[in-house]
Short mmCIF file of C-alpha atoms and ligand atoms in Angstrom, two decimals:
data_model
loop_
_atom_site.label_atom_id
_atom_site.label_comp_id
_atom_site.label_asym_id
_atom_site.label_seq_id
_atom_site.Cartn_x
_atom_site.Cartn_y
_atom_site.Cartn_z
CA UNK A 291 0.00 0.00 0.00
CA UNK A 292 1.23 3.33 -0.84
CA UNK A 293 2.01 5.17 2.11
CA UNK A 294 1.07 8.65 3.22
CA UNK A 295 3.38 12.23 2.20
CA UNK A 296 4.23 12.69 5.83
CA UNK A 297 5.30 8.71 6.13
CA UNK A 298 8.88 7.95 5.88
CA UNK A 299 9.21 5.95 2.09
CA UNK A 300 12.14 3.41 0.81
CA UNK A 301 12.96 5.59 -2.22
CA UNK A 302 15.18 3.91 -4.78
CA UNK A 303 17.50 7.32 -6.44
CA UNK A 304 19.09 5.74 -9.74
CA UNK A 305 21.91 8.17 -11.34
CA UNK A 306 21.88 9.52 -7.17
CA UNK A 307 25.87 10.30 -7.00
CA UNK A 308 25.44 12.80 -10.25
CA UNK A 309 24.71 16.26 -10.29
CA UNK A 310 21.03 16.46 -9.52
CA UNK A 311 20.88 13.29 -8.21
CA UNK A 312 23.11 14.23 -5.03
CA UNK A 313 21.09 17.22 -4.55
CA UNK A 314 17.75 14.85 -4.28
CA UNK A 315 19.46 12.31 -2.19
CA UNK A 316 20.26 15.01 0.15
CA UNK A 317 16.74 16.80 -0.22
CA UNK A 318 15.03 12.66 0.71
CA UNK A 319 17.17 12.22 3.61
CA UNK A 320 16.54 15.39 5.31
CA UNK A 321 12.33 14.38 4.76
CA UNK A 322 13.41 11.29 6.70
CA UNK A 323 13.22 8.67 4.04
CA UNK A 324 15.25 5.61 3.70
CA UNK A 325 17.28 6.12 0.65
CA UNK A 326 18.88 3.53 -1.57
CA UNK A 327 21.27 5.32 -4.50
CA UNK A 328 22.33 3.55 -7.54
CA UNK A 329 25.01 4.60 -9.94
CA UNK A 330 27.55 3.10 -12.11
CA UNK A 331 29.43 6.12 -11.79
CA UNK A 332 29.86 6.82 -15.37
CA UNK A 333 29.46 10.74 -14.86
CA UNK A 334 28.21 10.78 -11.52
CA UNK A 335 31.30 10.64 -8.37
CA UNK A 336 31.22 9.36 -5.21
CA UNK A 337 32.08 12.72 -3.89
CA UNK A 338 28.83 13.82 -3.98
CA UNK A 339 27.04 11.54 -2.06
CA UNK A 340 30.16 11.34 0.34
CA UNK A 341 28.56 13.62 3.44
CA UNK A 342 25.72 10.65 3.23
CA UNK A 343 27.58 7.74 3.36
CA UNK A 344 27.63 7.65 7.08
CA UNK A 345 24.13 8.28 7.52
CA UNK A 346 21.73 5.09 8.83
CA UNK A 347 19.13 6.12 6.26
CA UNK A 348 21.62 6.32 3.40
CA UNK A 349 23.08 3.21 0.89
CA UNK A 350 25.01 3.09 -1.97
CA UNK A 351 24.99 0.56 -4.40
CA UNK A 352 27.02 0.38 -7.21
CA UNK A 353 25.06 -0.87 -10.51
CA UNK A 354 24.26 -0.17 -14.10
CA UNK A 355 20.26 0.44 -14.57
CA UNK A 356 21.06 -1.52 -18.20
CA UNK A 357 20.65 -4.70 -15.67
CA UNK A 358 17.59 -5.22 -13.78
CA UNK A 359 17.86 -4.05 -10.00
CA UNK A 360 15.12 -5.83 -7.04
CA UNK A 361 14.54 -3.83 -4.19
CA UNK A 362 11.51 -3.26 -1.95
CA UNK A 363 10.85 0.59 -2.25
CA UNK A 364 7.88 2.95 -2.25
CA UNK A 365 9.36 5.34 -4.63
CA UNK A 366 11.86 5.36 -7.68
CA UNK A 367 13.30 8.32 -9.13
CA UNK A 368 15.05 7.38 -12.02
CA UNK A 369 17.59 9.73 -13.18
CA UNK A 370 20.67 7.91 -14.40
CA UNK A 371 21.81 8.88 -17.77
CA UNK A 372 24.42 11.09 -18.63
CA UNK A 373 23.60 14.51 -19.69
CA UNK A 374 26.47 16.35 -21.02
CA UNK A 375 26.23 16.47 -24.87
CA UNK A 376 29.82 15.62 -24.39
CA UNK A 377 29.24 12.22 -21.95
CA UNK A 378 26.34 10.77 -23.81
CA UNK A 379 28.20 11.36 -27.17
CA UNK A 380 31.11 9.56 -26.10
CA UNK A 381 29.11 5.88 -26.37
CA UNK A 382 25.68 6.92 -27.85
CA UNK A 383 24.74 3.01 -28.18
CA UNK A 384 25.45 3.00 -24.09
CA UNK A 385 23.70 6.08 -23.75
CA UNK A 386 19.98 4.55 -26.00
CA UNK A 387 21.15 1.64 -23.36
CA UNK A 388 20.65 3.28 -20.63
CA UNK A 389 17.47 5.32 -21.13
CA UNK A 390 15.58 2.24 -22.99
CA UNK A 391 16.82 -0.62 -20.79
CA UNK A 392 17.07 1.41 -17.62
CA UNK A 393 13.51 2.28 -18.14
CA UNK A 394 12.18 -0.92 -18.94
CA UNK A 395 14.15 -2.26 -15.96
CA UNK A 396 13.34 0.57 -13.59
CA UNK A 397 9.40 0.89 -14.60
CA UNK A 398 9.29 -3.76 -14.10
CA UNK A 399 10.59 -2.80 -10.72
CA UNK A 400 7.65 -0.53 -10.01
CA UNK A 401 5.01 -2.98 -11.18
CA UNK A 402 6.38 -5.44 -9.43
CA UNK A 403 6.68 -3.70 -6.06
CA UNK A 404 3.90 -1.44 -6.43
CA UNK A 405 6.02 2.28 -6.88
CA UNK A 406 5.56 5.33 -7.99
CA UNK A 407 7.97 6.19 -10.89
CA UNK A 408 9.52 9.48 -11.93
CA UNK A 409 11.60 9.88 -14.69
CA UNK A 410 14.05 12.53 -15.20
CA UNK A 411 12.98 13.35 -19.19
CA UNK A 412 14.40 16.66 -20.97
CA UNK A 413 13.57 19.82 -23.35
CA UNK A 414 15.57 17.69 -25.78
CA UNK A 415 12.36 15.98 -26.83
CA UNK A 416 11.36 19.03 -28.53
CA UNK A 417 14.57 18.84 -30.37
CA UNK A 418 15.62 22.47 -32.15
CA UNK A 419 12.01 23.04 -31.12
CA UNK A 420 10.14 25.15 -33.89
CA UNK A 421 7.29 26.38 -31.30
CA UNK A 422 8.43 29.03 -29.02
CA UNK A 423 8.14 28.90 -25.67
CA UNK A 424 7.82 25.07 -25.67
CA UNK A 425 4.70 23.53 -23.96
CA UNK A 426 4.37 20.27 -23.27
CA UNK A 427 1.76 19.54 -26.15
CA UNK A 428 4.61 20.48 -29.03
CA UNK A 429 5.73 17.13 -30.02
CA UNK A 430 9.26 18.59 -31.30
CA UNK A 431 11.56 18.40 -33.90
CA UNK A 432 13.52 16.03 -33.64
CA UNK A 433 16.37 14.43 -36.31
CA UNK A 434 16.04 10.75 -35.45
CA UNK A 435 19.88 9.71 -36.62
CA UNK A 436 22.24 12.51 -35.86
CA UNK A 437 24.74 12.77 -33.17
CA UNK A 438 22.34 13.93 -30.30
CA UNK A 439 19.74 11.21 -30.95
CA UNK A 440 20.87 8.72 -28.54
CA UNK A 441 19.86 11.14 -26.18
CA UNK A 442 16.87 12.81 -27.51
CA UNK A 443 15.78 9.71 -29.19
CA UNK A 444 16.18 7.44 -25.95
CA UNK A 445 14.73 9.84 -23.57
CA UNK A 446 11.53 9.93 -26.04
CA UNK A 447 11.34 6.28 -26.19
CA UNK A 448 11.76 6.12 -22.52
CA UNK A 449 8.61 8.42 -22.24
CA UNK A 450 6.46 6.23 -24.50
CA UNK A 451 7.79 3.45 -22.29
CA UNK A 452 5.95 5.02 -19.08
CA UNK A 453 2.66 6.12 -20.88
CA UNK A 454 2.52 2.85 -21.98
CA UNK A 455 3.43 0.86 -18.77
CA UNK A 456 0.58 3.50 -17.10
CA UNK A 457 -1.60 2.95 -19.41
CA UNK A 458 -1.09 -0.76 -19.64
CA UNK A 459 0.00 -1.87 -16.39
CA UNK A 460 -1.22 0.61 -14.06
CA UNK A 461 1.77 2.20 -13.27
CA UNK A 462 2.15 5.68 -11.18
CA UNK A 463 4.27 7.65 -13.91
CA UNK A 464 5.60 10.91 -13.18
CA UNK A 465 7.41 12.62 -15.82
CA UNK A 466 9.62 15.84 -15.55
CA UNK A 467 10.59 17.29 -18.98
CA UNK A 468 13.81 19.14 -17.02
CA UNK A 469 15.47 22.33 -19.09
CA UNK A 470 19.18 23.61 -18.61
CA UNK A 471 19.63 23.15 -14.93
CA UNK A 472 23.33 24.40 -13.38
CA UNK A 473 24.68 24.95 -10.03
CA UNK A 474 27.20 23.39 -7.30
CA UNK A 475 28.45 19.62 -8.15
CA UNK A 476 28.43 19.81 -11.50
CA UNK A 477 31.57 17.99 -12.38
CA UNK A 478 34.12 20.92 -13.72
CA UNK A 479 34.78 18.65 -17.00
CA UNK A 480 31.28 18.17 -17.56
CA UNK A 481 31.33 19.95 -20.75
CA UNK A 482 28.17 21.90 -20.51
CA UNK A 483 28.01 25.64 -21.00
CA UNK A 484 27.56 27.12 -17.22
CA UNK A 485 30.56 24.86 -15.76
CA UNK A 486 32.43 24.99 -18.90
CA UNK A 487 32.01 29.26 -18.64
CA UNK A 488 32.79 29.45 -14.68
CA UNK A 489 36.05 27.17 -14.78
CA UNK A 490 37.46 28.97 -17.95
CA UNK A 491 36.81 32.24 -16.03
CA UNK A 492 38.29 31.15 -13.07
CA UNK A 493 41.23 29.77 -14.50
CA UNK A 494 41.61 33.34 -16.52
CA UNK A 495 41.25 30.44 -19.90
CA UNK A 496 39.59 31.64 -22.87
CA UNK A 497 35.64 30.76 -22.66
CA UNK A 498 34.50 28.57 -25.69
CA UNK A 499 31.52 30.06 -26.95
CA UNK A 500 30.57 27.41 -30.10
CA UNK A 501 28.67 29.25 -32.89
CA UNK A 502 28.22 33.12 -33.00
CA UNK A 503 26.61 32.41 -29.19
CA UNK A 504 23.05 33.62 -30.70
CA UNK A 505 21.80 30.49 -29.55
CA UNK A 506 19.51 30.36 -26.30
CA UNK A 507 18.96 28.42 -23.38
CA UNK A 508 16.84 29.08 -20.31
CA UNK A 509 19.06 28.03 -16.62
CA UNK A 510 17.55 26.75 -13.91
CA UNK A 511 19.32 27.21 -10.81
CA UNK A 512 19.29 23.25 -9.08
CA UNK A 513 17.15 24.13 -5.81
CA UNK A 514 14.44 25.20 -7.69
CA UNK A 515 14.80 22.42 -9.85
CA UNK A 516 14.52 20.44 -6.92
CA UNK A 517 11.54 21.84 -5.62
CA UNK A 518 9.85 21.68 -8.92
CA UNK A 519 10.88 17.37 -8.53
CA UNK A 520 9.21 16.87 -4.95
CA UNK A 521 5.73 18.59 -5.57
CA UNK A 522 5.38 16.59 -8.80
CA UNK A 523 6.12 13.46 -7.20
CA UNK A 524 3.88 14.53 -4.12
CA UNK A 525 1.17 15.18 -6.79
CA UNK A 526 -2.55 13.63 -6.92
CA UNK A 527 -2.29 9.77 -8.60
CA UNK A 528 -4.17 11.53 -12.06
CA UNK A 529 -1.14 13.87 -12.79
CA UNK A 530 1.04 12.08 -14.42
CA UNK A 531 3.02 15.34 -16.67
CA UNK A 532 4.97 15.34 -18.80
CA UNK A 533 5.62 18.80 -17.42
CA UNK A 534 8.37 21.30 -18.35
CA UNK A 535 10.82 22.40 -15.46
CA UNK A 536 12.91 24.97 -15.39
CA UNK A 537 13.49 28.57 -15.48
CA UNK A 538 11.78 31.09 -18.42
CA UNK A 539 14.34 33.52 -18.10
CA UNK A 540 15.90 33.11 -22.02
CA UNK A 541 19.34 34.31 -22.50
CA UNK A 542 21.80 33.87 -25.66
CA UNK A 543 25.33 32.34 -24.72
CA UNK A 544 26.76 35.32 -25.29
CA UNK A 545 24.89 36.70 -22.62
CA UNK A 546 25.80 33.78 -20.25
CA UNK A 547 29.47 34.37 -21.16
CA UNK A 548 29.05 38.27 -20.20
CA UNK A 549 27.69 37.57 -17.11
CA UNK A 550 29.72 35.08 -16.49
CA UNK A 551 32.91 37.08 -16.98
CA UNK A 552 31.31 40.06 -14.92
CA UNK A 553 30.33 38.08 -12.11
CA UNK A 554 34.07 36.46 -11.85
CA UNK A 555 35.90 39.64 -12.67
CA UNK A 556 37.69 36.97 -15.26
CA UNK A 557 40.26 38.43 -17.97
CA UNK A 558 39.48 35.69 -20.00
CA UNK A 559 38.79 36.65 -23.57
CA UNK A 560 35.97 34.94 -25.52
CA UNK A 561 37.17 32.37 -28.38
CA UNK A 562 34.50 31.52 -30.87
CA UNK A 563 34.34 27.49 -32.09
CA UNK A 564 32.39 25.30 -34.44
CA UNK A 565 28.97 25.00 -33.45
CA UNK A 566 28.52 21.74 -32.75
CA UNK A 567 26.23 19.60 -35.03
CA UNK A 568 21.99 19.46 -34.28
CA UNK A 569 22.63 22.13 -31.47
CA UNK A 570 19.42 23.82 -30.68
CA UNK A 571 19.05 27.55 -31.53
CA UNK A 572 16.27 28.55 -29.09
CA UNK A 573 14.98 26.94 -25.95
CA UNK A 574 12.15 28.48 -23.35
CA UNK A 575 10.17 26.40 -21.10
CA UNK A 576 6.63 27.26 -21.00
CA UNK A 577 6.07 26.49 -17.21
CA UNK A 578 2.19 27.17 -17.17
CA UNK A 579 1.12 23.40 -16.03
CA UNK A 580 3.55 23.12 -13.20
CA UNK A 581 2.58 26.51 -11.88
CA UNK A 582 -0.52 25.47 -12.54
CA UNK A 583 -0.91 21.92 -11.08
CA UNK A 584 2.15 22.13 -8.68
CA UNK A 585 1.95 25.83 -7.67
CA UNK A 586 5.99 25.70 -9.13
CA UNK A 587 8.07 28.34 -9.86
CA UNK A 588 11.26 29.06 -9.93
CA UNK A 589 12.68 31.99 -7.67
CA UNK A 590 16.20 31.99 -8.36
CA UNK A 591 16.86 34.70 -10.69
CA UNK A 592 20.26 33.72 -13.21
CA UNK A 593 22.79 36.49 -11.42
CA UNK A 594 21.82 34.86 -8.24
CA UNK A 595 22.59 31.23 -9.20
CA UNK A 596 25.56 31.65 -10.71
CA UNK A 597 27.03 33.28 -7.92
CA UNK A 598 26.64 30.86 -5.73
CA UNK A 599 27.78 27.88 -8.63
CA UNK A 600 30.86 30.46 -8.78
CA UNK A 601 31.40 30.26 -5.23
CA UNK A 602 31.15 26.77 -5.37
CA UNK A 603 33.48 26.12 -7.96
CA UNK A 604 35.82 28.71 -6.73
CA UNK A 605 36.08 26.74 -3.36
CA UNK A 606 36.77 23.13 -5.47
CA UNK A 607 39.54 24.56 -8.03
CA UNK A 608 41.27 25.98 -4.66
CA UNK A 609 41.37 22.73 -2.96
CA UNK A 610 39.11 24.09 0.15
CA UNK A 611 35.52 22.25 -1.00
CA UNK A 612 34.01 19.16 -1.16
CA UNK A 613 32.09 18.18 -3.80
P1 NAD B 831 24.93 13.69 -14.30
O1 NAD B 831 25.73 13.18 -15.45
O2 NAD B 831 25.63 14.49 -13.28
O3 NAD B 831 24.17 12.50 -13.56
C1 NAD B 831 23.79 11.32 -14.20
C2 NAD B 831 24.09 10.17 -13.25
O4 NAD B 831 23.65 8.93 -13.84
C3 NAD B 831 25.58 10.01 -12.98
O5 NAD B 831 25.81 9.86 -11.60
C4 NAD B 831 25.97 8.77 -13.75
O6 NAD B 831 27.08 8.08 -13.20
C5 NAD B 831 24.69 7.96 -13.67
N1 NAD B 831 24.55 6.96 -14.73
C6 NAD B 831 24.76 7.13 -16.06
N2 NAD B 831 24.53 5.98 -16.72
C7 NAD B 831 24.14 5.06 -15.77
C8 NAD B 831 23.78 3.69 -15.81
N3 NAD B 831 23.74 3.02 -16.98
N4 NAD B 831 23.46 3.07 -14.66
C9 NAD B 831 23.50 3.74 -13.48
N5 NAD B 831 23.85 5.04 -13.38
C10 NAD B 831 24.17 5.69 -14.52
O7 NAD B 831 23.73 14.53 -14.96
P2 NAD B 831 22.54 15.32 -14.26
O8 NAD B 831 22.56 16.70 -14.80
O9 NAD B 831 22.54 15.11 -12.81
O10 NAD B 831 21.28 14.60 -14.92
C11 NAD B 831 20.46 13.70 -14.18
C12 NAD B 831 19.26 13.32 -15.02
O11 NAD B 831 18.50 14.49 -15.36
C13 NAD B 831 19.63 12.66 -16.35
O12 NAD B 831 18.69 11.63 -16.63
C14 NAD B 831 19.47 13.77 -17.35
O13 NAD B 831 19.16 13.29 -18.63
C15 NAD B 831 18.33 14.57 -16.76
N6 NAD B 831 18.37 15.97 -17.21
C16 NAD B 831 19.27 16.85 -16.67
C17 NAD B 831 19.29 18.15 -17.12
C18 NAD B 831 20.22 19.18 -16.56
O14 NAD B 831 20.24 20.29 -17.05
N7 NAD B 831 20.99 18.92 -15.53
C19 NAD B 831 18.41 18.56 -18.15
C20 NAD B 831 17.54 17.62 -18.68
C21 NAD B 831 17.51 16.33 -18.19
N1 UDP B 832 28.17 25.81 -25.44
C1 UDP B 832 29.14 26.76 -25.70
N2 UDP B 832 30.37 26.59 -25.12
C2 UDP B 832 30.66 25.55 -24.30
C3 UDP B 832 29.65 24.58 -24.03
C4 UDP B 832 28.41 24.75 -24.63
O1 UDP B 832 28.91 27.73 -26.43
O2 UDP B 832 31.79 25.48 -23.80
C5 UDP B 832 26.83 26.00 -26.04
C6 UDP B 832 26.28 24.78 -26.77
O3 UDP B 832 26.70 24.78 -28.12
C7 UDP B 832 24.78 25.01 -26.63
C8 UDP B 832 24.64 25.69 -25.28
O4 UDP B 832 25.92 26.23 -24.97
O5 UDP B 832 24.32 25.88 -27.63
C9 UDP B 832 24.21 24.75 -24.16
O6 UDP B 832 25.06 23.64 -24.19
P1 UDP B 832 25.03 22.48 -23.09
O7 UDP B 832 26.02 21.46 -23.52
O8 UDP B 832 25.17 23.09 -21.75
O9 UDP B 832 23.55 21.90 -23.14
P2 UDP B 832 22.47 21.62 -24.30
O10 UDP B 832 21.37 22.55 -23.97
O11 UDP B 832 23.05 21.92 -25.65
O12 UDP B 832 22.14 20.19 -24.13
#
């Protein structure tokens, strides 16, 4: 039987020693809830889960979501998959892997045990989305065989994979459709644009802007995120989503490297590079349905966040933080 919000859960946390997985790990245990986090640590690092490891309510377990997983929880979260353009392109047939198979395994867990499923889904369904902002009723543009579609691709088959387990099986599905989200523990070699701009800044390198930096991108800063993750899955049985999260403010990259540089005081100088292939050229969550149905917003305004993901960063390149 499921049990009630104020009733400590077993929540299974797949991908839970990445970026935002740490955060939610962190975010469970303080509810109170017994949490079990499994990662293969492809991307993810122990690190980040480290503070946790002690903690009675706290395990780690070291496994590949490509492989079918049994444990007795309440609640699965299932957010392992790399998301750097840069980590899923480096084995794309790993990366379809991982969304298809981990779904399939992670959404036979919750039929068998009874769970309620999130899955951590992307703007990259809408592809270089030709409806602008994107709602969750645009069905994208997607190209279905270039070098982002083991991402794309697989995180679209792996929402068709929990419609159709709901629909079939009976399934509690909730699906996040998650947009740019930055901020403390993102690995510094991730590759994305907000770490990639903060530790070129820091390190007074030049900051890779690829294309003209016309292209845009809305950040979320990760608390909201968070927030935005815990009243969806805290949401009636009937509201399944897909729902966008993440935060309207639309900015170019050229913007983002301005601010970037201001906020840092950096003397780095801006060096332009090929824009890599299928790279989206706008991108603006239309967050109407989570406001709506979740009473979600974000607050953290884009000045705000990175200053903290600066201080953070900061801290780690000088030795004095842990990650
Ligand atoms: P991340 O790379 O920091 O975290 C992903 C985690 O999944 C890592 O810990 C990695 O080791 C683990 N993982 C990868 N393949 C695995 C496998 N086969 N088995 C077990 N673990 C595996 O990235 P993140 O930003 O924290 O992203 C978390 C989730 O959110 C991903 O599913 C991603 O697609 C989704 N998402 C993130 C963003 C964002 O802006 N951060 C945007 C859209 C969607
Ligand atoms: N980008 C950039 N310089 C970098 C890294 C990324 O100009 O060092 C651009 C990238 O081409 C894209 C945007 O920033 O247009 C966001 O890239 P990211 O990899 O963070 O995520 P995406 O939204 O493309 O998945």
């Amino acid at each position: 039987m499921r049990r009630g919000p104020n009733e400590s859960k077993r929540v299974l946390v797949t991908g839970g020693a990445g970026f935002l997985g740490s955060h939610l790990c962190d975010r469970l245990i303080a509810q109170g809830h017994d949490v079990i986090c499994a990662d293969n640590l492809f991307t993810g690092d122990k690190r980040n889960v480290a503070h946790l490891l002690a903690h009675p309510n706290f395990e780690f377990l070291r496994h590949d979501v490509t492989l079918p997983l049994f444990v007795e929880v309440d609640e699965i979260w299932n957010l392992a998959c790399p998301a750097s353009p840069v980590h899923y392109q480096h084995d794309p047939v790993a990366t379809t892997k991982t969304s298809v198979h981990g779904a399939i395994n992670m959404l036979g867990l919750a039929k068998r045990v009874g769970a309620r499923i999130f899955q951590a889904s992307t703007s990259e369904v809408y592809g270089d989305p030709q409806v602008h902002p994107q709602r969750e009723d645009y069905w994208g543009h997607v190209n279905p065989i270039g070098l982002r579609s083991c991402y794309d691709e697989g995180k679209r088959c792996a929402e068709t994979l929990f419609f159709d387990y709901h629909r079939q099986h009976r399934v509690e599905i909730k699906v996040a459709r998650i947009f740019n989200t930055y901020g403390p523990r993102m690995h510094p070699n991730d590759g994305r644009v907000v770490s990639n701009f903060i530790v070129q800044a820091l390190r007074g390198d030049p900051i890779t802007i690829y294309g003209e930096g016309r292209q845009t991108r809305s950040f979320c800063y990760v608390d909201d995120l968070i927030d935005g993750f815990l009243a969806l899955m805290a949401s009636p049985a009937d509201f399944t989503g897909p729902v966008n999260l993440g935060n309207p403010g639309e900015f170019t990259i050229r913007e983002l490297a301005d601010q970037v540089i201001a906020l840092t005081g950096s003397r780095s100088r801006i060096e332009f590079r090929p824009l890599p292939s299928d790279d989206p050229t706008q991108r603006q969550p239309d967050i109407a349905l989570a406001r709506e149905r979740l009473g979600w917003q974000p607050k953290v305004a884009l000045a705000q966040g990175l200053e903290r993901t600066i201080a953070y960063f900061d801290a780690l390149l000088a030795g004095r933080a842990t990650r």
